[in-house]
Every structure is written in C-alpha cells, then in structure tokens.
Coordinates of C-alpha atoms in Angstrom, one line a residue:
X1 CA 168.0 -25.1 134.0
X2 CA 164.2 -25.0 133.5
X3 CA 163.3 -23.5 130.2
X4 CA 160.4 -21.1 130.2
X5 CA 157.8 -22.1 127.6
X6 CA 157.2 -19.7 124.7
X7 CA 154.0 -17.7 125.0
X8 CA 151.5 -17.6 122.1
X9 CA 151.4 -14.1 120.7
X10 CA 148.0 -12.6 120.2
X11 CA 146.8 -9.4 118.4
X12 CA 143.4 -7.9 119.4
X13 CA 141.7 -5.7 116.7
X14 CA 139.1 -3.6 118.6
X15 CA 138.3 0.1 118.5
X16 CA 137.2 0.3 122.1
X17 CA 140.4 1.2 124.0
X18 CA 139.2 0.5 127.5
X19 CA 137.8 -2.9 126.6
X20 CA 140.9 -3.7 124.6
X21 CA 143.2 -2.8 127.5
X22 CA 141.3 -4.8 130.0
X23 CA 141.1 -7.8 127.7
X24 CA 144.8 -7.6 126.9
X25 CA 145.8 -7.5 130.6
X26 CA 143.5 -10.4 131.5
X27 CA 144.7 -12.6 128.7
X28 CA 148.4 -11.7 129.3
X29 CA 148.0 -13.0 132.9
X30 CA 147.8 -16.5 131.5
X31 CA 151.2 -18.3 131.6
X32 CA 151.1 -19.4 128.0
X33 CA 149.5 -16.3 126.4
X34 CA 150.5 -12.7 125.7
X35 CA 148.8 -9.9 123.8
X36 CA 151.5 -8.1 121.7
X37 CA 149.3 -5.4 120.0
X38 CA 145.9 -3.8 120.1
X39 CA 145.3 -2.0 116.7
X40 CA 142.1 -0.1 116.6
X41 CA 141.6 -0.2 112.8
X42 CA 141.8 -2.8 110.1
X43 CA 144.6 -0.9 108.4
X44 CA 146.8 -0.9 111.5
X45 CA 146.1 -4.6 111.9
X46 CA 147.3 -5.3 108.4
X47 CA 150.5 -3.4 109.0
X48 CA 151.2 -5.3 112.3
X49 CA 150.6 -8.7 110.7
X50 CA 152.8 -7.8 107.7
X51 CA 155.6 -6.9 110.1
X52 CA 155.4 -9.8 112.5
X53 CA 152.8 -12.7 112.2
X54 CA 151.1 -13.4 115.5
X55 CA 149.9 -16.9 116.6
X56 CA 146.3 -15.7 116.7
X57 CA 144.3 -12.6 116.0
X58 CA 141.1 -11.6 117.7
X59 CA 138.8 -9.4 115.6
X60 CA 135.8 -7.3 116.9
X61 CA 133.0 -7.9 114.4
X62 CA 131.8 -4.3 114.7
X63 CA 134.9 -2.2 113.9
X64 CA 134.0 1.5 113.4
X65 CA 135.7 2.2 110.1
X66 CA 135.4 -1.3 108.5
X67 CA 133.5 -4.5 108.6
X68 CA 134.9 -7.2 110.9
X69 CA 133.6 -10.0 108.8
X70 CA 135.2 -8.5 105.6
X71 CA 138.5 -8.2 107.5
X72 CA 138.3 -11.9 108.6
X73 CA 137.8 -12.9 104.9
X74 CA 140.7 -10.8 103.8
X75 CA 143.0 -12.2 106.4
X76 CA 142.0 -15.7 105.7
X77 CA 142.8 -15.1 102.0
X78 CA 146.2 -13.5 102.7
X79 CA 147.2 -15.6 105.7
X80 CA 145.4 -19.0 105.5
X81 CA 147.3 -20.4 108.4
X82 CA 146.5 -17.6 110.8
X83 CA 143.8 -18.6 113.4
X84 CA 141.1 -16.0 113.8
X85 CA 138.7 -15.6 116.7
X86 CA 135.8 -13.2 116.4
X87 CA 134.5 -11.2 119.3
X88 CA 130.9 -9.9 119.1
X89 CA 128.4 -8.1 121.3
X90 CA 125.7 -9.9 119.4
X91 CA 124.4 -13.3 120.4
X92 CA 123.1 -13.9 116.9
X93 CA 123.6 -17.0 114.8
X94 CA 123.6 -15.1 111.5
X95 CA 126.7 -13.1 112.6
X96 CA 128.3 -16.3 113.9
X97 CA 127.6 -18.2 110.6
X98 CA 128.9 -15.4 108.4
X99 CA 132.1 -15.0 110.6
X100 CA 132.8 -18.8 110.4
X101 CA 132.1 -18.9 106.7
X102 CA 134.5 -16.0 106.2
X103 CA 137.3 -18.0 107.8
X104 CA 137.1 -17.4 111.6
X105 CA 137.8 -20.4 113.7
X106 CA 135.7 -19.2 116.7
X107 CA 133.0 -16.9 117.7
X108 CA 132.7 -15.6 121.3
X109 CA 130.5 -13.0 123.0
X110 CA 132.2 -9.9 124.5
X111 CA 130.2 -10.2 127.6
X112 CA 131.3 -13.7 128.4
X113 CA 133.6 -14.2 131.4
X114 CA 137.3 -14.0 130.7
X115 CA 137.7 -17.7 131.4
X116 CA 135.4 -18.5 128.5
X117 CA 137.3 -16.1 126.2
X118 CA 140.6 -17.8 127.2
X119 CA 139.0 -21.2 126.6
X120 CA 138.0 -20.0 123.1
X121 CA 141.6 -18.7 122.5
X122 CA 143.1 -22.0 123.5
X123 CA 140.6 -24.0 121.4
X124 CA 141.3 -22.0 118.3
X125 CA 145.1 -22.1 118.9
X126 CA 144.8 -25.9 119.1
X127 CA 143.2 -26.1 115.7
X128 CA 139.6 -26.5 116.9
X129 CA 136.5 -24.4 116.2
X130 CA 135.0 -22.7 119.1
X131 CA 131.4 -21.5 119.7
X132 CA 129.3 -21.5 122.8
X133 CA 126.6 -24.2 123.3
X134 CA 123.9 -21.5 122.8
X135 CA 125.4 -20.4 119.5
X136 CA 125.9 -24.0 118.3
X137 CA 122.2 -24.7 119.0
X138 CA 121.2 -21.5 117.2
X139 CA 123.4 -22.4 114.2
X140 CA 121.9 -25.9 114.0
X141 CA 118.4 -24.6 114.2
X142 CA 119.3 -22.0 111.6
X143 CA 120.7 -24.6 109.2
X144 CA 117.7 -26.9 109.7
X145 CA 114.9 -24.4 109.4
X146 CA 116.2 -21.5 107.3
X147 CA 113.0 -19.7 108.2
X148 CA 112.4 -15.9 108.4
X149 CA 112.9 -14.3 111.8
X150 CA 110.0 -13.7 114.2
X151 CA 109.9 -10.1 112.8
X152 CA 108.6 -11.4 109.5
X153 CA 111.6 -11.1 107.3
X154 CA 115.0 -12.9 106.7
X155 CA 118.3 -11.1 107.1
X156 CA 119.9 -13.7 104.9
X157 CA 119.5 -11.6 101.7
X158 CA 121.4 -8.6 103.1
X159 CA 125.1 -8.1 102.4
X160 CA 127.5 -7.7 105.2
X161 CA 127.7 -4.0 104.6
X162 CA 123.9 -3.6 104.5
X163 CA 123.7 -5.5 107.8
X164 CA 126.2 -3.0 109.3
X165 CA 124.1 0.0 108.1
X166 CA 120.9 -1.7 109.4
X167 CA 122.5 -2.4 112.7
X168 CA 123.7 1.2 113.2
X169 CA 120.3 2.5 112.3
X170 CA 118.9 0.2 115.0
X171 CA 121.4 1.7 117.4
X172 CA 120.0 5.2 116.7
X173 CA 122.6 6.6 114.3
X174 CA 121.4 8.9 111.5
X175 CA 122.8 8.7 107.9
X176 CA 125.5 11.3 108.6
X177 CA 126.7 9.4 111.6
X178 CA 126.6 6.1 109.8
X179 CA 128.6 7.5 106.9
X180 CA 131.3 8.8 109.3
X181 CA 131.4 5.5 111.3
X182 CA 131.8 3.3 108.2
X183 CA 133.9 5.8 106.2
X184 CA 131.2 6.0 103.5
X185 CA 129.6 8.8 101.6
X186 CA 126.1 10.0 102.5
X187 CA 125.0 8.9 99.0
X188 CA 126.3 5.4 99.6
X189 CA 124.5 5.1 102.9
X190 CA 121.3 6.3 101.3
X191 CA 121.7 3.6 98.6
X192 CA 122.3 0.9 101.2
X193 CA 119.2 2.1 103.1
X194 CA 117.0 2.0 100.0
X195 CA 118.3 -1.5 99.1
X196 CA 117.6 -2.8 102.6
X197 CA 114.1 -1.3 102.5
X198 CA 113.4 -3.0 99.2
X199 CA 114.9 -6.4 100.2
X200 CA 112.9 -6.5 103.4
X201 CA 109.7 -5.3 101.7
X202 CA 109.3 -2.3 103.9
X203 CA 107.3 0.6 102.4
X204 CA 108.4 3.6 104.5
X205 CA 111.6 4.8 106.2
X206 CA 109.9 4.8 109.6
X207 CA 109.1 1.1 109.1
X208 CA 112.8 0.5 108.3
X209 CA 114.0 2.3 111.4
X210 CA 111.4 0.5 113.6
X211 CA 112.5 -2.9 112.1
X212 CA 116.2 -2.0 112.7
X213 CA 115.6 -1.0 116.3
X214 CA 113.6 -4.2 117.0
X215 CA 116.3 -6.4 115.4
X216 CA 119.1 -4.8 117.4
X217 CA 117.0 -5.2 120.6
X218 CA 116.4 -8.9 119.9
X219 CA 120.1 -9.6 119.3
X220 CA 121.1 -8.0 122.6
X221 CA 118.5 -9.9 124.7

C-alpha cells in the first residue's frame, strides 16, 4: 500500500478575501502543500496558531488593522521555529530588509506568478531564505550605499508605524481614514504625521502629502 505523503500546512494572513481565496486554491493544488486557514486579522492569526501550529505562515505586510512587520516580529518571538514568508505589493528593499530583520525567512511580491510564490514557500519550508533576484540586488545596494532616496530624504529614520501612516497618505487616505484603517485615534495619527514631517525636514503638510504620493508611486513602479 502506497502511503500518501503528509502535506505541509500553511496559514495565510491577509485582509483581501478575494486574493486570499485565490492564493489558497492555487497553493492547495500542489501535491505537498495545503492552506488550512486564511485569517484576515493579526488577532485571528494568533488564535489559530495557538490552537494548531502550522508548518508555515504567510503574512501580508499591509494588514488593515495592524502592521505586518510587527506581527512578524511578535510571531518570531513567540514561535521561533515557525517559518514566516512575507507577501508585499511593494517592490522596495526597505520593506524587505525590515521584514527579514523582524524574523521573516522570505519576501515575495504579490504580483509575482503563483509558481514563484510556491517556490518561495518551498524554499522557506526547507530552511532557506527567499528573495527575488531584484530584491537581493536592491538589498545589497542598500547595504553598500545607505544613501538617501532619489527624493532627497531617507526613510530609514521612520518607525514601522510612521511608514504605514506615510504609505496610506500616499495612497490618498485622509487622517480619519488612516485612523480607522490602523485602529488608531485621530490624535495619534496627527502625532505620527508631525513626526514624519519633522524627520523628513518637510515644512508644510502639502509637501508631506506630495512626498508620500511620490514615494508610493516609486515603490509600485
């Protein structure tokens, strides 16, 4: 009697249901992989992992109610042996570096073909670190140069939360919408906004918005 090999169990943490469903179905078609849960919040992900530890967890870096990088750091602390792969819509070395430093074992773009996502999953499950050749090159250049961006400022000095606020500003959200998305008070969003403006040496709010829009545009190119 031929014994069916056990499939690696995967949890996808993503707050975009259509994307999550499609990704889940495509990954589960692989003979050795299966997606067992798709929680849409960090809190639900914590509960699932506490109940039944998966073989790998995939985390969207841009969760609506929390910061994906902070979730990665938390999971790495609580579950040091749990492999984590980060999904991102941003082809940016800063996000990749912060995700890997937080404890992720891989960083892959959402818009990549499913075959590359599956390759990333298998690499991470095998104990290796995964990043595309483009991201690897950007990371190496980033480490070597450590220069400000072409926009005239460096994002290095911003905290993960400040980067989230800055990103959402660049995507056209106002303070009220950002507060709702990140589960923060309007006052806290305002404080982050002022801190960002000061750190980036921008004088006016309009300059801050313009810089945020430009940065988001450059990341999505």
